[in-house]
CSV table of C-alpha atoms and ligand atoms in Angstrom, one decimal:
chain,number,residue,atom,x,y,z
A,1,MET,CA,21.2,3.6,23.6
A,2,SER,CA,25.2,5.0,21.5
A,3,THR,CA,26.0,4.5,17.9
A,4,HIS,CA,28.7,2.5,18.4
A,5,GLU,CA,26.3,-0.2,20.3
A,6,ARG,CA,23.8,-0.8,17.2
A,7,GLU,CA,24.7,-3.9,15.5
A,8,PRO,CA,25.2,-4.4,11.1
A,9,ILE,CA,22.1,-5.8,10.0
A,10,GLY,CA,20.8,-6.7,6.3
A,11,VAL,CA,18.1,-6.3,3.5
A,12,ILE,CA,17.4,-8.5,1.5
A,13,GLY,CA,15.2,-6.6,-1.6
A,14,THR,CA,15.4,-2.8,-1.5
A,15,GLY,CA,11.8,-2.0,-2.7
A,16,TYR,CA,9.9,0.2,-0.9
A,17,VAL,CA,9.2,-2.1,2.5
A,18,GLY,CA,13.1,-2.8,2.3
A,19,LEU,CA,14.7,0.6,1.3
A,20,VAL,CA,12.2,2.9,4.1
A,21,THR,CA,13.6,-0.1,6.6
A,22,ALA,CA,17.2,-0.3,5.6
A,23,ALA,CA,17.0,3.7,6.2
A,24,GLY,CA,14.8,3.5,9.3
A,25,PHE,CA,18.0,1.4,10.9
A,26,ALA,CA,20.3,3.5,9.3
A,27,GLU,CA,18.6,6.4,10.9
A,28,LEU,CA,18.9,4.9,14.3
A,29,GLY,CA,22.7,4.3,14.1
A,30,ASN,CA,22.7,0.6,11.8
A,31,GLU,CA,25.0,-0.1,9.6
A,32,VAL,CA,22.5,-1.9,6.7
A,33,TYR,CA,23.6,-3.7,4.1
A,34,CYS,CA,21.0,-3.7,1.3
A,35,ILE,CA,21.0,-6.3,-1.6
A,36,ASP,CA,18.8,-6.7,-3.9
A,37,ILE,CA,19.1,-9.1,-7.5
A,38,ASP,CA,17.8,-6.3,-9.8
A,39,ALA,CA,21.5,-4.9,-10.3
A,40,ALA,CA,20.1,-1.5,-12.2
A,41,LYS,CA,17.6,-0.5,-9.1
A,42,ILE,CA,20.9,-1.2,-6.9
A,43,GLN,CA,23.4,0.5,-9.0
A,44,GLY,CA,21.1,3.5,-9.2
A,45,LEU,CA,21.3,3.6,-5.0
A,46,ASN,CA,24.3,3.5,-5.4
A,47,GLU,CA,24.6,6.3,-7.5
A,48,GLY,CA,22.2,8.8,-5.1
A,49,ARG,CA,18.3,7.6,-7.1
A,50,ILE,CA,16.2,6.5,-4.9
A,51,PRO,CA,13.7,4.3,-7.1
A,52,ILE,CA,10.3,5.0,-5.4
A,53,TRP,CA,8.6,8.5,-4.5
A,54,GLU,CA,7.8,8.3,-1.3
A,55,PRO,CA,8.1,11.3,1.6
A,56,GLY,CA,10.9,11.5,3.5
A,57,LEU,CA,13.0,8.7,1.9
A,58,THR,CA,15.2,10.4,-0.2
A,59,GLU,CA,16.4,12.6,2.7
A,60,LEU,CA,16.9,9.6,4.9
A,61,VAL,CA,18.7,7.9,2.4
A,62,GLU,CA,21.1,10.6,1.7
A,63,ARG,CA,22.0,11.4,5.3
A,64,HIS,CA,22.9,8.1,5.6
A,65,ARG,CA,24.8,7.2,3.2
A,66,GLY,CA,27.9,6.5,5.3
A,67,ARG,CA,25.6,3.7,6.9
A,68,LEU,CA,23.7,2.4,3.9
A,69,HIS,CA,26.0,0.0,1.8
A,70,PHE,CA,24.0,-1.7,-1.2
A,71,SER,CA,25.2,-4.8,-3.3
A,72,THR,CA,23.9,-7.7,-5.3
A,73,ASP,CA,26.1,-9.9,-3.8
A,74,LEU,CA,25.1,-11.1,-0.6
A,75,THR,CA,28.6,-11.5,0.9
A,76,GLU,CA,29.3,-8.7,3.0
A,77,ALA,CA,25.9,-8.4,4.2
A,78,LEU,CA,26.6,-12.2,6.0
A,79,GLU,CA,30.5,-11.2,6.6
A,80,HIS,CA,28.5,-8.4,9.1
A,81,ALA,CA,24.9,-8.9,9.9
A,82,ARG,CA,23.4,-11.4,11.9
A,83,LEU,CA,20.4,-10.3,11.3
A,84,LEU,CA,19.2,-10.3,8.1
A,85,PHE,CA,15.4,-8.5,6.6
A,86,VAL,CA,13.9,-9.9,4.1
A,87,ALA,CA,11.5,-7.5,2.0
A,88,VAL,CA,11.3,-9.3,-1.3
A,89,GLY,CA,8.0,-9.4,-3.0
A,90,THR,CA,5.1,-11.9,-3.0
A,91,PRO,CA,3.2,-10.9,-5.4
A,92,PRO,CA,0.0,-12.8,-5.7
A,93,THR,CA,-0.3,-15.8,-7.9
A,94,TYR,CA,-3.6,-16.8,-10.6
A,95,SER,CA,-4.8,-19.2,-7.9
A,96,GLY,CA,-4.7,-15.7,-5.1
A,97,ASP,CA,-2.4,-17.1,-3.8
A,98,ALA,CA,1.1,-15.9,-2.3
A,99,ASP,CA,3.8,-16.4,-4.8
A,100,LEU,CA,6.6,-16.9,-2.4
A,101,SER,CA,9.4,-18.4,-5.4
A,102,ALA,CA,11.8,-14.6,-4.4
A,103,VAL,CA,10.8,-15.7,-0.6
A,104,HIS,CA,12.3,-19.4,-1.3
A,105,ALA,CA,15.3,-17.9,-3.2
A,106,VAL,CA,16.7,-15.9,-0.5
A,107,VAL,CA,16.4,-19.0,1.5
A,108,ALA,CA,18.1,-21.3,-1.2
A,109,ALA,CA,20.8,-18.3,-0.8
A,110,MET,CA,21.6,-18.8,2.6
A,111,PRO,CA,24.8,-21.2,3.3
A,112,PRO,CA,25.6,-22.8,6.7
A,113,SER,CA,25.4,-21.0,10.0
A,114,ASP,CA,24.9,-20.8,12.9
A,115,ARG,CA,25.0,-17.3,13.6
A,116,HIS,CA,22.5,-15.6,11.3
A,117,ALA,CA,18.8,-15.6,11.0
A,118,LEU,CA,16.1,-14.7,8.5
A,119,VAL,CA,13.8,-11.8,9.6
A,120,MET,CA,10.6,-12.2,7.8
A,121,LYS,CA,9.1,-8.4,6.9
A,122,SER,CA,7.6,-9.7,3.8
A,123,THR,CA,3.8,-10.5,4.2
A,124,VAL,CA,3.6,-14.7,3.9
A,125,PRO,CA,1.0,-17.0,4.4
A,126,CYS,CA,0.3,-18.3,8.0
A,127,GLY,CA,2.6,-21.6,8.5
A,128,THR,CA,5.3,-20.3,5.9
A,129,GLY,CA,8.1,-19.5,9.4
A,130,ASP,CA,7.5,-23.6,9.7
A,131,HIS,CA,8.0,-24.5,5.9
A,132,ILE,CA,11.4,-22.3,6.1
A,133,LYS,CA,12.6,-24.2,8.8
A,134,ARG,CA,12.0,-27.0,7.4
A,135,ALA,CA,13.7,-26.1,4.4
A,136,PHE,CA,16.6,-24.6,5.8
A,137,ARG,CA,16.7,-28.6,8.2
A,138,GLU,CA,16.4,-30.0,4.9
A,139,GLN,CA,19.2,-27.9,3.1
A,140,GLY,CA,21.5,-29.2,6.6
A,141,LYS,CA,21.5,-25.3,7.5
A,142,GLU,CA,19.6,-25.7,10.7
A,143,GLY,CA,21.9,-23.9,12.6
A,144,PHE,CA,20.2,-20.5,11.0
A,145,ARG,CA,17.4,-19.1,13.1
A,146,TYR,CA,14.1,-17.9,11.8
A,147,VAL,CA,11.8,-14.7,13.3
A,148,SER,CA,9.0,-13.2,11.8
A,149,CYS,CA,8.5,-8.9,11.8
A,150,PRO,CA,5.8,-8.6,10.1
A,151,GLU,CA,5.8,-4.8,8.6
A,152,PHE,CA,2.7,-2.3,8.9
A,153,LEU,CA,4.3,0.5,7.0
A,154,LYS,CA,1.8,2.3,4.5
A,155,GLU,CA,3.1,3.8,1.7
A,156,GLY,CA,3.2,7.5,1.6
A,157,SER,CA,3.6,8.0,5.4
A,158,ALA,CA,6.5,5.1,4.8
A,159,VAL,CA,9.0,6.7,6.9
A,160,LYS,CA,6.8,8.0,9.6
A,161,ASP,CA,5.2,4.6,10.1
A,162,PHE,CA,8.4,3.1,10.2
A,163,LEU,CA,9.6,5.5,13.0
A,164,SER,CA,6.9,5.8,15.3
A,165,PRO,CA,5.3,2.7,14.4
A,166,ASP,CA,1.3,1.7,15.9
A,167,ARG,CA,3.0,-1.4,17.0
A,168,VAL,CA,5.9,-4.2,16.6
A,169,VAL,CA,5.1,-8.2,16.8
A,170,ILE,CA,7.5,-10.5,17.1
A,171,GLY,CA,7.3,-13.9,16.5
A,172,ASP,CA,9.9,-16.2,17.5
A,173,ASP,CA,10.7,-19.7,19.1
A,174,GLY,CA,12.8,-17.8,22.1
A,175,ASP,CA,16.4,-18.2,20.6
A,176,TRP,CA,18.4,-15.1,20.6
A,177,ALA,CA,17.3,-13.5,17.6
A,178,GLY,CA,14.0,-12.8,18.6
A,179,GLU,CA,15.8,-10.4,21.7
A,180,ALA,CA,18.7,-8.9,18.7
A,181,VAL,CA,15.6,-7.5,16.6
A,182,ALA,CA,13.7,-6.4,20.0
A,183,GLU,CA,16.5,-5.0,20.9
A,184,LEU,CA,16.7,-3.4,17.6
A,185,TYR,CA,13.5,-1.8,17.3
A,186,SER,CA,13.7,-0.3,21.4
A,187,PRO,CA,14.9,3.3,20.7
A,188,LEU,CA,11.7,3.2,18.7
A,189,ASP,CA,9.9,3.0,22.0
A,190,ALA,CA,6.8,1.3,20.6
A,191,PRO,CA,4.5,-1.0,21.9
A,192,VAL,CA,5.6,-4.3,21.7
A,193,VAL,CA,3.8,-7.7,20.5
A,194,ARG,CA,6.4,-11.0,21.2
A,195,THR,CA,4.7,-13.9,20.5
A,196,ASP,CA,5.3,-17.0,18.7
A,197,ILE,CA,5.5,-17.1,14.5
A,198,LYS,CA,2.4,-18.3,13.5
A,199,SER,CA,0.1,-15.8,15.2
A,200,ALA,CA,2.8,-13.2,14.1
A,201,GLU,CA,2.2,-14.2,10.6
A,202,MET,CA,-1.7,-14.2,11.5
A,203,VAL,CA,-1.4,-10.6,12.8
A,204,LYS,CA,-1.0,-9.8,9.6
A,205,LEU,CA,-2.9,-10.8,7.4
A,206,ALA,CA,-5.9,-10.3,9.5
A,207,SER,CA,-5.0,-6.9,10.1
A,208,ASN,CA,-5.3,-6.1,6.6
A,209,ALA,CA,-8.6,-8.5,6.4
A,210,PHE,CA,-10.1,-6.5,8.5
A,211,LEU,CA,-9.4,-2.8,7.1
A,212,ALA,CA,-10.6,-3.9,3.5
A,213,THR,CA,-14.1,-5.2,5.5
A,214,LYS,CA,-14.1,-1.8,7.1
A,215,ILE,CA,-13.8,-0.2,3.6
A,216,SER,CA,-15.6,-2.5,1.9
A,217,PHE,CA,-18.7,-2.4,4.2
A,218,ILE,CA,-18.8,1.2,4.2
A,219,ASN,CA,-18.9,1.4,0.6
A,220,GLU,CA,-22.1,-0.9,0.6
A,221,ILE,CA,-23.1,2.2,3.2
A,222,ALA,CA,-22.8,4.4,0.5
A,223,ASN,CA,-24.7,2.2,-2.2
A,224,VAL,CA,-27.5,1.7,0.2
A,225,CYS,CA,-27.1,5.9,0.7
A,226,GLU,CA,-27.7,6.4,-3.0
A,227,GLU,CA,-31.2,4.5,-2.3
A,228,THR,CA,-32.6,6.2,0.8
A,229,GLY,CA,-31.2,10.0,-0.2
A,230,ALA,CA,-28.8,10.1,3.5
A,231,ASP,CA,-25.6,11.1,3.1
A,232,VAL,CA,-22.3,8.6,3.6
A,233,VAL,CA,-20.1,11.0,4.5
A,234,GLU,CA,-22.6,12.5,7.4
A,235,VAL,CA,-22.6,8.4,7.7
A,236,ALA,CA,-19.4,8.0,8.5
A,237,ARG,CA,-19.3,11.2,10.8
A,238,GLY,CA,-21.6,9.7,13.0
A,239,MET,CA,-19.9,6.3,13.1
A,240,GLY,CA,-16.5,7.2,13.4
A,241,LEU,CA,-16.6,9.3,16.5
A,242,ASP,CA,-18.2,5.9,18.5
A,243,ASP,CA,-14.5,4.2,19.6
A,244,ARG,CA,-15.5,1.1,19.3
A,245,ILE,CA,-15.5,2.8,15.6
A,246,GLY,CA,-13.5,4.6,14.8
A,247,PRO,CA,-13.4,7.4,11.9
A,248,LYS,CA,-10.3,5.4,9.9
A,249,PHE,CA,-11.2,3.4,6.5
A,250,LEU,CA,-14.6,4.4,6.5
A,251,GLN,CA,-14.1,6.7,3.3
A,252,ALA,CA,-16.9,5.7,0.9
A,253,GLY,CA,-14.5,5.4,-2.6
A,254,ILE,CA,-14.2,4.0,-5.7
A,255,GLY,CA,-12.9,0.2,-4.2
A,256,PHE,CA,-9.3,0.3,-2.5
A,257,GLY,CA,-6.2,-0.8,-4.4
A,258,GLY,CA,-2.7,-1.1,-3.4
A,259,SER,CA,0.0,-3.6,-3.5
A,260,CYS,CA,-1.0,-4.8,-0.1
A,261,PHE,CA,-4.9,-5.3,0.4
A,262,PRO,CA,-5.8,-6.8,-2.1
A,263,LYS,CA,-3.0,-10.0,-2.5
A,264,ASP,CA,-3.0,-10.7,1.4
A,265,VAL,CA,-7.6,-10.7,1.4
A,266,SER,CA,-7.3,-13.1,-1.5
A,267,ALA,CA,-4.1,-14.8,0.5
A,268,LEU,CA,-6.1,-15.2,3.7
A,269,LYS,CA,-9.0,-16.3,1.8
A,270,GLN,CA,-6.4,-18.9,0.1
A,271,LEU,CA,-5.4,-19.6,3.2
A,272,ALA,CA,-8.7,-20.3,4.6
A,273,GLY,CA,-9.4,-22.2,2.0
A,274,ASN,CA,-6.7,-24.8,1.2
A,275,SER,CA,-6.8,-25.6,5.2
A,276,GLY,CA,-10.7,-26.5,4.4
A,277,TYR,CA,-12.4,-23.6,6.0
A,278,HIS,CA,-14.7,-21.1,3.9
A,279,PHE,CA,-13.6,-17.6,4.6
A,280,GLN,CA,-17.4,-15.9,3.5
A,281,LEU,CA,-17.5,-12.8,4.7
A,282,LEU,CA,-13.8,-12.2,3.0
A,283,ASN,CA,-16.1,-13.0,-0.2
A,284,ALA,CA,-18.0,-10.7,-0.2
A,285,VAL,CA,-15.1,-7.8,0.6
A,286,ILE,CA,-13.3,-8.7,-2.4
A,287,GLU,CA,-16.9,-9.0,-4.2
A,288,VAL,CA,-17.9,-5.6,-2.8
A,289,ASN,CA,-15.1,-4.0,-4.3
A,290,GLU,CA,-14.6,-5.1,-7.4
A,291,LEU,CA,-18.3,-3.8,-7.9
A,292,GLN,CA,-17.1,-0.6,-6.2
A,293,LYS,CA,-14.5,0.4,-9.1
A,294,ARG,CA,-17.3,-0.6,-11.8
A,295,ARG,CA,-20.1,1.9,-10.0
A,296,VAL,CA,-18.3,4.3,-11.6
A,297,ILE,CA,-19.4,3.6,-15.5
A,298,SER,CA,-22.7,3.2,-14.6
A,299,LYS,CA,-22.7,6.6,-13.0
A,300,LEU,CA,-20.8,8.1,-15.9
A,301,GLU,CA,-24.1,5.9,-18.3
A,302,LYS,CA,-26.5,7.6,-16.1
A,303,HIS,CA,-25.4,11.2,-17.3
A,304,LEU,CA,-24.4,10.7,-20.5
A,305,GLY,CA,-25.9,8.0,-22.2
A,306,THR,CA,-23.6,5.7,-24.4
A,307,LEU,CA,-20.1,6.5,-23.5
A,308,VAL,CA,-19.0,5.3,-27.3
A,309,GLY,CA,-16.7,8.5,-28.4
A,310,LYS,CA,-17.1,9.9,-24.9
A,311,GLU,CA,-14.0,12.1,-23.8
A,312,ILE,CA,-13.1,11.1,-20.0
A,313,GLY,CA,-10.9,13.0,-17.7
A,314,LEU,CA,-9.0,11.3,-14.9
A,315,LEU,CA,-8.0,13.2,-11.9
A,316,GLY,CA,-5.2,10.8,-10.8
A,317,LEU,CA,-4.1,6.8,-11.4
A,318,ALA,CA,-1.8,6.3,-8.6
A,319,PHE,CA,-3.2,4.0,-5.9
A,320,LYS,CA,-4.2,6.2,-3.3
A,321,PRO,CA,-1.9,10.1,-2.9
A,322,ASN,CA,1.8,10.7,-1.6
A,323,THR,CA,2.7,7.2,-4.3
A,324,ASP,CA,3.6,6.1,-7.1
A,325,ASP,CA,2.5,3.0,-6.7
A,326,MET,CA,-0.4,1.7,-9.2
A,327,ARG,CA,-0.3,-1.8,-8.1
A,328,GLU,CA,-4.3,-3.0,-8.4
A,329,ALA,CA,-5.6,0.4,-8.6
A,330,SER,CA,-9.0,1.3,-9.3
A,331,SER,CA,-7.7,3.8,-12.1
A,332,LEU,CA,-6.3,0.4,-13.9
A,333,VAL,CA,-9.8,-1.0,-13.7
A,334,LEU,CA,-11.6,2.2,-14.5
A,335,SER,CA,-9.8,2.7,-17.5
A,336,ALA,CA,-10.0,-0.4,-19.2
A,337,ARG,CA,-13.6,-0.4,-18.5
A,338,LEU,CA,-13.5,3.2,-20.1
A,339,GLN,CA,-11.9,1.8,-22.8
A,340,ALA,CA,-14.7,-1.4,-23.2
A,341,ALA,CA,-17.6,1.0,-23.0
A,342,GLY,CA,-16.3,2.8,-26.1
A,343,ALA,CA,-14.6,6.0,-24.6
A,344,LYS,CA,-11.7,7.9,-24.8
A,345,VAL,CA,-9.9,7.8,-21.7
A,346,ARG,CA,-7.0,10.8,-21.0
A,347,ALA,CA,-5.6,11.0,-17.4
A,348,TYR,CA,-3.1,12.8,-15.3
A,349,ASP,CA,-1.2,12.0,-11.5
A,350,PRO,CA,1.0,14.0,-10.2
A,351,VAL,CA,3.5,11.8,-9.6
A,352,ALA,CA,2.8,8.4,-11.3
A,353,GLU,CA,3.1,8.8,-14.7
A,354,GLU,CA,6.2,6.2,-15.4
A,355,GLU,CA,4.3,3.8,-13.9
A,356,ALA,CA,1.7,4.5,-15.8
A,357,ARG,CA,3.0,4.5,-19.1
A,358,ARG,CA,4.1,1.1,-17.7
A,359,LEU,CA,0.5,-0.1,-16.7
A,360,LEU,CA,-1.8,1.1,-18.8
A,361,SER,CA,-2.2,1.4,-22.6
A,362,GLY,CA,-4.7,3.1,-24.2
A,363,VAL,CA,-4.9,6.2,-22.3
A,364,ASP,CA,-3.4,9.4,-22.9
A,365,LEU,CA,-0.9,10.6,-20.1
A,366,VAL,CA,-1.2,14.2,-19.8
A,367,ALA,CA,1.3,16.4,-17.5
A,368,SER,CA,-1.6,18.4,-16.1
A,369,ALA,CA,-4.8,18.1,-14.5
A,370,GLU,CA,-5.7,21.2,-16.9
A,371,ALA,CA,-5.1,19.2,-19.6
A,372,ALA,CA,-6.8,15.9,-18.4
A,373,VAL,CA,-9.9,18.1,-18.3
A,374,ASP,CA,-9.9,20.0,-21.2
A,375,GLY,CA,-12.2,19.1,-23.7
A,376,ALA,CA,-13.5,16.7,-21.4
A,377,ASP,CA,-17.4,15.1,-21.4
A,378,ALA,CA,-16.9,13.9,-18.2
A,379,VAL,CA,-14.0,13.9,-15.1
A,380,VAL,CA,-13.4,11.4,-12.9
A,381,LEU,CA,-11.3,11.9,-9.1
A,382,VAL,CA,-10.2,8.5,-8.9
A,383,THR,CA,-7.4,9.7,-6.2
A,384,GLU,CA,-7.0,12.6,-3.7
A,385,TRP,CA,-3.8,14.3,-4.6
A,386,PRO,CA,-4.3,17.6,-2.6
A,387,GLU,CA,-3.8,19.8,-5.8
A,388,PHE,CA,-6.9,19.2,-6.7
A,389,ARG,CA,-8.7,20.6,-4.3
A,390,GLU,CA,-6.7,23.7,-5.5
A,391,LEU,CA,-8.1,23.9,-9.1
A,392,ASP,CA,-10.0,26.4,-10.6
A,393,LEU,CA,-13.1,25.1,-11.0
A,394,ALA,CA,-14.3,28.2,-12.7
A,395,ALA,CA,-11.7,27.3,-15.3
A,396,VAL,CA,-11.9,23.9,-15.5
A,397,ALA,CA,-16.3,24.1,-16.0
A,398,GLU,CA,-15.2,26.7,-18.9
A,399,SER,CA,-12.3,23.7,-20.5
A,400,MET,CA,-14.4,20.9,-20.6
A,401,ARG,CA,-17.1,19.7,-23.1
A,402,GLY,CA,-19.2,18.5,-20.3
A,403,SER,CA,-20.3,19.4,-16.8
A,404,LEU,CA,-20.2,15.9,-15.1
A,405,LEU,CA,-17.7,15.4,-12.3
A,406,ILE,CA,-17.6,12.6,-10.3
A,407,ASP,CA,-15.5,12.8,-7.4
A,408,GLY,CA,-14.7,9.1,-6.7
A,409,ARG,CA,-13.1,9.7,-3.6
A,410,ASN,CA,-15.4,12.2,-1.8
A,411,PHE,CA,-12.8,14.6,-1.8
A,412,LEU,CA,-14.3,17.8,-3.4
A,413,ASP,CA,-17.0,20.4,-2.0
A,414,PRO,CA,-20.1,19.5,-4.0
A,415,GLU,CA,-21.8,22.9,-3.3
A,416,LYS,CA,-18.6,24.7,-4.3
A,417,LEU,CA,-18.6,22.7,-7.2
A,418,ARG,CA,-22.3,22.9,-8.4
A,419,ALA,CA,-22.2,26.7,-8.3
A,420,ALA,CA,-19.0,26.4,-10.8
A,421,GLY,CA,-21.7,25.0,-13.0
A,422,PHE,CA,-20.6,21.4,-12.7
A,423,ALA,CA,-23.1,18.1,-12.3
A,424,TYR,CA,-21.8,16.5,-9.1
A,425,GLU,CA,-22.0,13.1,-8.3
A,426,GLY,CA,-20.1,11.9,-4.9
A,427,ILE,CA,-20.1,8.4,-4.0
A,428,GLY,CA,-22.9,7.8,-1.3
A,429,ARG,CA,-24.0,11.3,-1.4
A,430,PRO,CA,-27.6,12.9,-2.6
A,431,ASN,CA,-27.3,14.7,-5.7
A,432,GLY,CA,-29.3,17.5,-4.4
A,433,GLY,CA,-25.8,16.8,-2.0
A,434,ASP,CA,-25.0,19.3,0.9
A,435,GLY,CA,-22.8,18.7,3.6
A,436,PRO,CA,-19.2,19.4,4.1
A,437,PRO,CA,-15.9,17.0,1.9
A,438,GLY,CA,-14.5,15.2,3.8
A,439,ASN,CA,-15.2,14.6,7.0
A,440,ALA,CA,-13.1,14.4,10.3
A,441,GLU,CA,-10.2,12.4,8.8
A,442,GLU,CA,-8.9,15.0,6.5
A,443,GLY,CA,-5.6,15.5,5.8
A,444,ASP,CA,-4.2,13.1,8.1
A,445,GLY,CA,-3.3,10.5,5.7
A,446,GLY,CA,-5.1,8.1,7.7
A,447,GLY,CA,-7.5,5.9,5.3
A,448,ARG,CA,-9.2,8.2,2.9
A,449,THR,CA,-7.9,5.9,0.7
A,450,PRO,CA,-6.8,2.2,1.9
A,451,GLN,CA,-3.8,2.6,3.8
A,452,ARG,CA,-1.4,-0.5,4.6
B,501,NAD,N1,4.5,-1.7,0.7
B,501,NAD,C1,4.1,-2.0,1.1
B,501,NAD,O1,3.1,-0.8,1.7
B,501,NAD,C2,4.0,-2.4,2.0
B,501,NAD,C3,3.5,-2.7,3.0
B,501,NAD,C4,3.8,-3.9,4.5
B,501,NAD,C5,4.3,-5.1,3.5
B,501,NAD,N2,4.8,-5.1,2.6
B,501,NAD,C6,5.4,-6.6,2.6
B,501,NAD,O2,6.2,-6.4,2.1
B,501,NAD,C7,6.4,-7.3,0.7
B,501,NAD,C8,7.7,-6.8,-0.3
B,501,NAD,O3,7.2,-5.4,-0.8
B,501,NAD,P1,7.4,-4.1,-1.6
B,501,NAD,O4,6.4,-3.4,-1.6
B,501,NAD,O5,8.8,-3.5,-0.9
B,501,NAD,O6,8.3,-4.8,-2.5
B,501,NAD,P2,8.8,-4.5,-3.9
B,501,NAD,O7,8.1,-5.1,-4.9
B,501,NAD,O8,8.7,-2.7,-3.8
B,501,NAD,O9,10.3,-4.8,-3.6
B,501,NAD,C9,11.1,-6.2,-3.5
B,501,NAD,C10,12.2,-6.0,-3.7
B,501,NAD,O10,13.2,-7.5,-3.7
B,501,NAD,C11,13.7,-7.7,-5.1
B,501,NAD,N3,13.9,-8.7,-4.4
B,501,NAD,C12,12.9,-10.3,-5.7
B,501,NAD,N4,14.0,-10.7,-5.1
B,501,NAD,C13,15.0,-10.9,-4.6
B,501,NAD,C14,15.8,-11.9,-4.1
B,501,NAD,N5,15.9,-13.1,-3.9
B,501,NAD,N6,17.2,-11.2,-3.5
B,501,NAD,C15,16.8,-9.8,-3.2
B,501,NAD,N7,16.0,-9.1,-3.7
B,501,NAD,C16,14.9,-10.0,-4.1
B,501,NAD,C17,12.9,-7.1,-5.9
B,501,NAD,O11,14.6,-6.8,-6.7
B,501,NAD,C18,12.4,-5.4,-5.1
B,501,NAD,O12,13.4,-4.6,-5.2
B,501,NAD,C19,5.8,-7.7,0.1
B,501,NAD,O13,5.9,-9.4,1.1
B,501,NAD,C20,4.5,-6.9,0.6
B,501,NAD,O14,3.2,-7.9,0.7
B,501,NAD,C21,4.1,-4.1,1.8
């Protein structure tokens, strides 16, 4: 399709999903009108500052600066675009339900129209589309169309995921808007699932809940491996070669985090509960994940005794590598638990330092891995940033006060660590552990840490 045939679109909310969606469609040749209520973010984008750390995004936005329009005002978007993609946040509330206030603010801001459609990219509970259509009717905007088009991109590979998605899911009412969204995505040549709105909404929630279940499952297997002497890395390798199982999301570790899995699993559990169904499996998935984040503490205590006054170095803080996102990261629970147990915590992350300053209190944030481990009684690898594989182990061992290294992602080579004089503990690995580090998924970013 040539560029001039591509229709202009609007994107409301320019966070991780909105900005990547906007830049991705600009790459496909669309003019994109991006709206956000955060005036500082919009000003920064107009001045060329990208608010998030996401590989390839800066270059993409820069390349298509001419097609990307950033504003806090909806007028231009409504004038030029029929399709308005909604990518505002839907964070968890105290009850565990999704907070839809930003979505409802967008709905309320729409004028009556027979020409426009909202295309929901934000992750919302099943039934939200019905509520929004009812709100449109009540507000005299029944001409407004609605499409559910959930987003599956993973932070850290979001640009790639936009440009070559596993699938595009479009739930609609069979009107012009569903067709128009399908047409927009057609250059990507991805499998397209056309369905009703509720099913599209549920595909997203069920997908994230399933992936989270896989992670909690392998974490429980890891815990049993610790009791029995099996090595979960070997177990996962053997399981993952079964193509009914697959190798992704079978990496045991210290629990999943991020802005999606925890909230989406909890939202699905609440959605079921609100409808009178007790989703037993998801309760266990959530509980296993919470306990998994805390197991590091008992591993530390096993080696160090009391943690009062002990210096613990954390390597990595982001919820996974290649992002600066720390929402619901395991590092948040871990650093709080360590401090509650009386330890002093020093931490380093290659890109999440600014986020960490906002979210962590009492943690000494330092500018290098070397500074984080210097004088530490124990070191915990929390996020598997590739640079941690390049550490000079002899120098690290030399600079530490103690010798304990807990590899919370089974990312490092136990043999090399032991040879360098470390007391090594992985997750679900035998104490005398041998076997290769990591597993078949190494390097593809495909799920060592939970992704969305
Ligand atoms: N981050 C991910 O990897 C990912 C992946 C798939 C789906 N999702 C879903 O996509 C949605 C957005 O997630 P995100 O991570 O991009 O969130 P985010 O917090 O990074 O961005 C949300 C943006 O929306 C803006 N906003 C809030 N209210 C607004 C309003 N009324 N009008 C205009 N802008 C408004 C905020 O200022 C912010 O810039 C969520 O529902 C999330 O669950 C996220």
